[in-house]
Coordinates of C-alpha atoms in Angstrom, one line a residue:
M1 CA -64.6 -58.6 26.3
H2 CA -64.6 -55.7 23.8
T3 CA -65.2 -56.9 20.2
V4 CA -64.8 -55.0 16.8
S5 CA -67.1 -55.8 14.0
K6 CA -65.8 -56.9 10.8
Y7 CA -67.3 -53.8 9.0
N8 CA -65.5 -51.5 11.3
M9 CA -62.2 -53.2 10.9
E10 CA -62.3 -53.1 7.1
T11 CA -63.3 -49.4 7.2
A12 CA -60.3 -48.5 9.5
I13 CA -57.9 -50.5 7.2
L14 CA -59.3 -48.7 4.2
M15 CA -59.0 -45.2 5.8
K16 CA -55.4 -46.1 6.8
N17 CA -54.4 -47.1 3.3
H18 CA -56.0 -43.8 1.9
F19 CA -54.1 -41.7 4.5
S20 CA -50.8 -43.5 3.5
I21 CA -51.5 -42.7 -0.2
L22 CA -52.4 -39.1 0.5
F23 CA -49.3 -38.6 2.6
S24 CA -47.0 -40.2 0.0
F25 CA -48.5 -38.1 -2.7
F26 CA -48.0 -35.0 -0.5
L27 CA -44.3 -35.9 0.1
I28 CA -43.8 -36.5 -3.7
I29 CA -45.4 -33.1 -4.5
N30 CA -43.4 -31.2 -2.0
C31 CA -40.0 -32.8 -2.7
T32 CA -40.6 -32.2 -6.5
S33 CA -41.3 -28.6 -5.9
F34 CA -38.3 -28.3 -3.6
F35 CA -35.8 -29.8 -6.0
A36 CA -37.3 -27.8 -9.0
E37 CA -36.9 -24.6 -7.1
A38 CA -33.5 -25.6 -6.0
S39 CA -32.6 -26.3 -9.6
L40 CA -34.0 -22.9 -10.8
N41 CA -32.1 -21.1 -8.1
K42 CA -28.8 -23.0 -8.7
P43 CA -26.2 -20.5 -10.0
E44 CA -24.5 -21.4 -13.1
K45 CA -20.9 -20.1 -12.9
E46 CA -20.4 -19.5 -16.6
D47 CA -23.6 -17.6 -16.9
S48 CA -22.7 -15.3 -14.1
L49 CA -19.6 -14.0 -15.9
I50 CA -19.7 -10.5 -17.0
L51 CA -16.7 -8.6 -18.6
F52 CA -16.4 -4.8 -18.7
C53 CA -13.5 -2.7 -20.2
G54 CA -12.2 0.9 -20.0
N55 CA -11.1 2.9 -23.0
S56 CA -7.3 2.0 -22.9
N57 CA -7.5 -1.1 -25.1
L58 CA -10.9 -1.7 -26.6
E59 CA -9.5 -4.0 -29.4
L60 CA -8.1 -6.3 -27.0
A61 CA -11.3 -6.4 -24.9
N62 CA -13.3 -7.2 -28.0
A63 CA -10.9 -10.0 -28.9
I64 CA -11.2 -11.6 -25.4
T65 CA -15.0 -11.5 -25.5
K66 CA -14.9 -13.0 -29.0
E67 CA -12.8 -15.8 -27.7
L68 CA -15.3 -16.3 -24.7
Q69 CA -18.3 -15.8 -27.0
I70 CA -19.9 -13.2 -24.6
P71 CA -20.7 -9.6 -25.1
I72 CA -18.9 -6.7 -23.4
G73 CA -20.9 -5.5 -20.4
K74 CA -23.0 -2.4 -20.9
A75 CA -21.3 0.6 -19.3
V76 CA -20.6 4.3 -20.0
V77 CA -17.0 5.2 -19.7
K78 CA -16.5 8.7 -21.0
R79 CA -15.6 12.3 -20.0
Y80 CA -17.6 15.3 -18.8
N81 CA -16.9 18.7 -20.5
D82 CA -14.1 19.4 -17.9
E83 CA -12.5 16.0 -18.6
E84 CA -13.6 14.5 -15.3
I85 CA -14.3 10.8 -15.8
N86 CA -17.9 9.6 -16.1
I87 CA -18.7 6.0 -15.2
Q88 CA -22.1 4.3 -15.3
I89 CA -22.8 0.6 -15.2
N90 CA -25.8 -0.1 -17.2
E91 CA -26.8 -3.6 -16.4
N92 CA -27.6 -5.6 -13.2
V93 CA -24.3 -7.0 -11.7
R94 CA -25.6 -7.9 -8.2
N95 CA -24.0 -11.2 -6.9
Q96 CA -22.1 -11.5 -10.3
D97 CA -18.4 -12.5 -11.0
V98 CA -17.2 -9.4 -12.9
F99 CA -13.9 -9.0 -14.9
V100 CA -12.5 -5.5 -15.8
I101 CA -10.0 -5.2 -18.6
Q102 CA -7.8 -2.1 -18.6
S103 CA -4.2 -1.5 -19.4
T104 CA -2.8 1.3 -17.5
C105 CA -0.9 2.8 -20.5
T106 CA -0.7 6.1 -22.4
T107 CA -3.1 6.2 -25.5
P108 CA -3.6 9.0 -28.0
Y109 CA -6.6 10.2 -26.0
A110 CA -5.6 9.6 -22.4
S111 CA -2.7 9.4 -20.0
V112 CA -1.4 6.7 -17.9
N113 CA -3.1 8.4 -14.9
D114 CA -6.3 8.8 -16.8
N115 CA -6.6 5.2 -17.6
L116 CA -5.5 4.1 -14.1
L117 CA -8.3 6.4 -12.6
E118 CA -10.8 4.9 -15.0
L119 CA -9.9 1.4 -13.7
Y120 CA -10.2 2.6 -10.1
L121 CA -13.6 4.3 -10.5
M122 CA -15.1 1.3 -12.6
I123 CA -14.1 -1.1 -9.7
R124 CA -15.7 1.3 -7.1
A125 CA -18.8 1.6 -9.1
L126 CA -19.1 -2.2 -9.4
K127 CA -18.5 -2.8 -5.7
R128 CA -21.2 -0.3 -4.8
A129 CA -23.5 -2.3 -7.2
S130 CA -23.0 -5.3 -5.0
V131 CA -21.0 -7.6 -7.2
K132 CA -19.9 -11.0 -6.0
S133 CA -16.2 -10.4 -7.1
V134 CA -14.2 -8.0 -9.2
T135 CA -11.1 -9.3 -11.1
A136 CA -9.0 -6.6 -12.7
I137 CA -7.2 -7.7 -15.8
I138 CA -4.3 -5.3 -16.4
P139 CA -2.4 -6.6 -19.4
Y140 CA 0.0 -3.6 -18.9
Y141 CA 0.7 -2.6 -15.3
G142 CA 1.8 0.9 -15.4
Y143 CA 4.3 2.4 -12.9
A144 CA 5.9 -1.1 -12.6
R145 CA 9.4 0.3 -13.3
Q146 CA 9.3 2.3 -10.0
D147 CA 9.5 -0.9 -8.0
R148 CA 12.1 0.1 -5.4
K149 CA 13.5 3.0 -3.5
N150 CA 16.7 3.7 -5.4
S151 CA 17.2 7.3 -4.1
P152 CA 16.0 9.3 -1.0
R153 CA 12.5 10.6 -0.7
V154 CA 10.9 8.9 -3.7
P155 CA 7.8 6.7 -3.8
I156 CA 7.8 3.0 -4.6
S157 CA 5.0 3.6 -7.2
A158 CA 4.4 0.1 -8.1
A159 CA 3.6 -0.8 -4.5
D160 CA 1.4 2.4 -4.1
I161 CA -0.6 1.4 -7.2
A162 CA -1.2 -1.9 -5.7
M163 CA -2.4 -0.4 -2.4
M164 CA -4.8 1.8 -4.5
L165 CA -6.3 -1.1 -6.3
E166 CA -6.8 -3.0 -3.2
T167 CA -8.4 -0.1 -1.4
A168 CA -10.8 0.1 -4.5
G169 CA -12.0 -3.4 -3.5
T170 CA -10.4 -5.5 -6.2
D171 CA -10.6 -9.2 -5.5
R172 CA -8.0 -10.5 -7.8
I173 CA -5.3 -9.1 -10.2
I174 CA -4.3 -10.6 -13.5
A175 CA -1.2 -9.0 -15.2
I176 CA 1.2 -10.0 -18.0
D177 CA 5.0 -9.9 -17.7
L178 CA 5.3 -7.6 -14.7
H179 CA 8.4 -5.6 -15.0
C180 CA 9.5 -7.2 -11.7
G181 CA 7.9 -10.4 -10.6
Q182 CA 8.2 -9.4 -7.0
I183 CA 5.4 -6.8 -7.6
Q184 CA 2.9 -9.7 -6.9
G185 CA 4.0 -9.3 -3.3
F186 CA 2.9 -5.7 -3.2
F187 CA -0.6 -7.0 -3.1
Q188 CA -1.0 -7.9 0.6
H189 CA -4.6 -9.2 0.8
I190 CA -5.6 -10.5 -2.7
P191 CA -3.9 -12.9 -5.1
A192 CA -2.1 -11.5 -8.1
D193 CA -1.2 -13.6 -11.1
N194 CA 1.7 -12.8 -13.4
L195 CA 1.2 -14.5 -16.8
Y196 CA 4.0 -14.9 -19.3
A197 CA 3.6 -13.7 -22.9
S198 CA 6.2 -16.3 -24.0
I199 CA 3.3 -18.8 -24.1
I200 CA 2.3 -17.0 -27.3
S201 CA 5.6 -15.8 -28.7
V202 CA 7.6 -18.9 -28.4
P203 CA 5.5 -21.0 -30.8
Y204 CA 5.8 -18.0 -33.3
F205 CA 9.7 -18.0 -33.1
A206 CA 9.8 -21.9 -33.1
N207 CA 8.2 -22.0 -36.5
K208 CA 10.7 -19.4 -38.0
Q209 CA 13.4 -22.1 -38.8
L210 CA 16.1 -20.0 -37.0
V211 CA 19.8 -20.7 -37.8
N212 CA 21.6 -21.8 -34.6
P213 CA 19.6 -19.4 -32.5
V214 CA 20.7 -17.6 -29.3
V215 CA 18.5 -15.9 -26.7
I216 CA 19.8 -12.6 -25.3
S217 CA 18.8 -10.8 -22.1
P218 CA 19.3 -7.0 -22.6
D219 CA 20.4 -6.6 -18.8
A220 CA 20.9 -8.5 -15.7
G221 CA 17.4 -7.9 -14.5
G222 CA 15.8 -9.7 -17.5
V223 CA 17.9 -12.9 -17.2
S224 CA 15.1 -15.0 -15.7
R225 CA 12.6 -13.8 -18.3
A226 CA 15.1 -14.7 -21.2
K227 CA 16.1 -17.9 -19.5
R228 CA 12.4 -18.9 -19.4
F229 CA 12.0 -18.0 -23.1
K230 CA 15.0 -20.2 -24.0
E231 CA 13.6 -23.2 -22.0
N232 CA 10.3 -22.9 -23.7
L233 CA 11.9 -22.9 -27.1
A234 CA 13.5 -26.2 -26.0
K235 CA 10.1 -27.6 -25.3
E236 CA 9.1 -26.7 -28.9
G237 CA 12.2 -28.6 -30.1
V238 CA 14.4 -25.6 -30.7
N239 CA 17.7 -25.6 -28.8
A240 CA 19.1 -22.1 -28.3
G241 CA 22.2 -20.6 -26.8
F242 CA 22.1 -17.9 -24.2
G243 CA 23.8 -14.6 -23.7
I244 CA 23.5 -11.3 -21.8
I245 CA 24.4 -7.7 -22.5
I246 CA 26.1 -5.8 -19.8
K247 CA 25.3 -2.2 -20.0
Q248 CA 27.2 0.7 -18.4
R249 CA 25.1 3.8 -18.1
A250 CA 26.3 7.3 -18.3
D251 CA 22.9 8.6 -17.0
A252 CA 19.3 7.6 -16.7
G253 CA 18.2 6.3 -20.1
V254 CA 21.7 6.8 -21.5
V255 CA 24.0 3.9 -22.2
A256 CA 27.7 4.6 -22.5
Q257 CA 29.0 1.1 -23.3
M258 CA 27.6 -2.4 -24.0
D259 CA 29.5 -5.6 -23.5
L260 CA 28.3 -8.9 -24.6
V261 CA 28.6 -12.3 -22.5
G262 CA 28.0 -15.1 -25.1
D263 CA 28.6 -16.0 -28.7
V264 CA 26.4 -14.7 -31.5
K265 CA 28.6 -15.0 -34.6
N266 CA 26.8 -16.3 -37.6
R267 CA 23.6 -17.0 -35.4
D268 CA 20.1 -15.7 -35.4
V269 CA 19.6 -13.7 -32.2
I270 CA 16.5 -13.0 -30.2
I271 CA 16.5 -10.2 -27.7
V272 CA 13.8 -10.8 -25.0
D273 CA 12.5 -8.0 -22.9
D274 CA 9.3 -6.8 -21.3
I275 CA 9.2 -3.1 -22.1
C276 CA 10.4 -0.9 -25.0
D277 CA 10.0 2.8 -24.3
T278 CA 11.9 5.2 -26.7
A279 CA 13.7 2.1 -28.3
G280 CA 17.1 3.9 -27.9
T281 CA 18.7 1.1 -25.9
L282 CA 17.1 -1.7 -27.9
V283 CA 18.3 -0.2 -31.3
K284 CA 21.8 0.2 -29.9
A285 CA 21.8 -3.4 -28.6
G286 CA 20.8 -4.6 -32.0
K287 CA 23.6 -2.6 -33.7
E288 CA 26.1 -4.0 -31.2
L289 CA 24.9 -7.6 -31.9
K290 CA 25.4 -7.0 -35.6
K291 CA 29.0 -5.8 -34.9
F292 CA 29.6 -9.1 -33.0
G293 CA 28.6 -11.0 -36.1
A294 CA 24.9 -11.8 -35.6
R295 CA 23.3 -13.2 -38.7
N296 CA 19.7 -11.8 -38.0
V297 CA 18.7 -9.8 -35.0
Y298 CA 15.1 -10.3 -33.6
A299 CA 13.4 -8.9 -30.5
F300 CA 10.4 -10.1 -28.5
I301 CA 9.0 -7.1 -26.4
T302 CA 5.8 -7.8 -24.4
H303 CA 4.8 -4.2 -23.8
P304 CA 5.3 -1.8 -26.8
V305 CA 5.2 1.5 -25.0
F306 CA 6.8 3.0 -28.0
S307 CA 7.2 6.7 -26.8
G308 CA 8.5 9.6 -28.9
P309 CA 10.9 8.5 -31.7
A310 CA 10.6 4.7 -31.0
L311 CA 8.8 3.7 -34.3
G312 CA 11.2 5.6 -36.4
R313 CA 14.2 4.2 -34.6
I314 CA 13.0 0.6 -35.0
K315 CA 12.2 1.2 -38.7
D316 CA 15.8 2.4 -39.4
S317 CA 17.3 -0.3 -37.1
D318 CA 19.3 -3.5 -37.7
F319 CA 16.4 -5.6 -36.6
T320 CA 15.0 -8.2 -39.1
E321 CA 11.8 -8.1 -36.9
V322 CA 10.5 -6.8 -33.6
V323 CA 7.6 -8.9 -32.2
V324 CA 5.3 -7.3 -29.7
T325 CA 2.0 -8.1 -28.1
D326 CA -1.2 -6.2 -27.9
T327 CA -1.2 -5.4 -24.1
I328 CA -0.7 -1.8 -25.4
P329 CA -2.5 -0.8 -28.6
L330 CA -0.1 0.3 -31.5
D331 CA -0.7 3.8 -32.9
G332 CA 0.9 5.6 -35.6
D333 CA 2.8 4.6 -38.8
I334 CA 3.9 1.1 -37.9
P335 CA 7.0 -0.1 -39.6
E336 CA 7.0 -3.3 -41.6
N337 CA 9.6 -4.9 -39.2
I338 CA 7.1 -4.8 -36.3
T339 CA 4.7 -7.8 -35.8
Q340 CA 2.0 -7.8 -33.2
L341 CA 0.7 -11.0 -31.5
S342 CA -2.5 -11.0 -29.5
V343 CA -2.7 -12.1 -25.9
A344 CA -6.4 -12.4 -26.1
P345 CA -6.4 -16.3 -26.3
L346 CA -4.2 -16.4 -23.2
L347 CA -6.4 -14.0 -21.2
A348 CA -9.6 -15.7 -22.3
E349 CA -8.2 -19.0 -21.2
V350 CA -7.4 -17.7 -17.7
I351 CA -10.8 -16.0 -17.4
H352 CA -12.6 -19.3 -18.4
R353 CA -10.4 -21.3 -15.9
L354 CA -11.0 -18.9 -13.0
Q355 CA -14.7 -18.8 -13.6
S356 CA -15.2 -22.6 -14.0
G357 CA -12.9 -23.3 -10.8
K358 CA -10.2 -24.9 -12.9
S359 CA -6.5 -24.6 -12.2
V360 CA -4.7 -21.7 -13.8
S361 CA -1.2 -23.3 -13.5
K362 CA -1.6 -24.8 -17.0
V363 CA -1.3 -21.4 -18.6
F364 CA 2.0 -20.6 -16.9
Q365 CA 5.2 -21.1 -18.9

């Protein structure tokens, strides 16, 4: 019969206990190291946000970064001597979520095409720098008025620009008050969000204590936009009537006759539209509304293109006030009857929600 001495048994038990303690200590050290490393490598969504901008609307870009409390990303966006565009991203963007802000509008120093190409080349530079995603914030989407083929052998430019931006590698598009909501469908492989500027303009008008107000659409195509404005006024406790101007055109950009459907007599009127170019049609509509007995005539225009004589026409018009946003920067001698509201809080909120994985639906009105 094999026997084990008491001394050998105690030694074996002691060694076993030491081994268990060492093994447990080893597990604790390795697990602690693993979780610490995992914590260090865990990406923080907010920290990965970088926002760049082109030259079309620097004031709006600065306002957005101020709302988000982040700096504008370091980049060179300028011209060579022969006016070719020079782009250089001057910070590490690998695996980062990047937003690029650029309105494709005309400015004193650049055309629509210049600003569009700036946007395209910035997106391409970022994609080649291995970003995680690029979201193009386009407050004013140029070429949007060419949204269908209304004569032979012409481009559908709004769709072609969408194709161009997709080809660049854009992962998402954010725009404000697209001329035609269906333009969202021109983006075949990426999401495109169309925000409504009424979210900032409705509270402004709701606080004006308007007398028996009525919202007017300047044409049939803008009925849904004006109707939404009216409904949002109601949410602010302001009940307004509704009307529409029926225009008969003599030629492109030339209105021969205007007819009003609705009652504006002794009422404050708000014309709601997305774009004002030369202001000829807008000023004529204001004059007609005055003839129909309107008390005060206001307008809310999202995108102040304001080409040529627009500012002078508005200054001498029947409008008490024309309210616009800063999707396009104002330039020149701005009349006192033009008021500009900023879309920066709206865009900053959308960027924050996208970056933090929250729903964007709450910012739609």
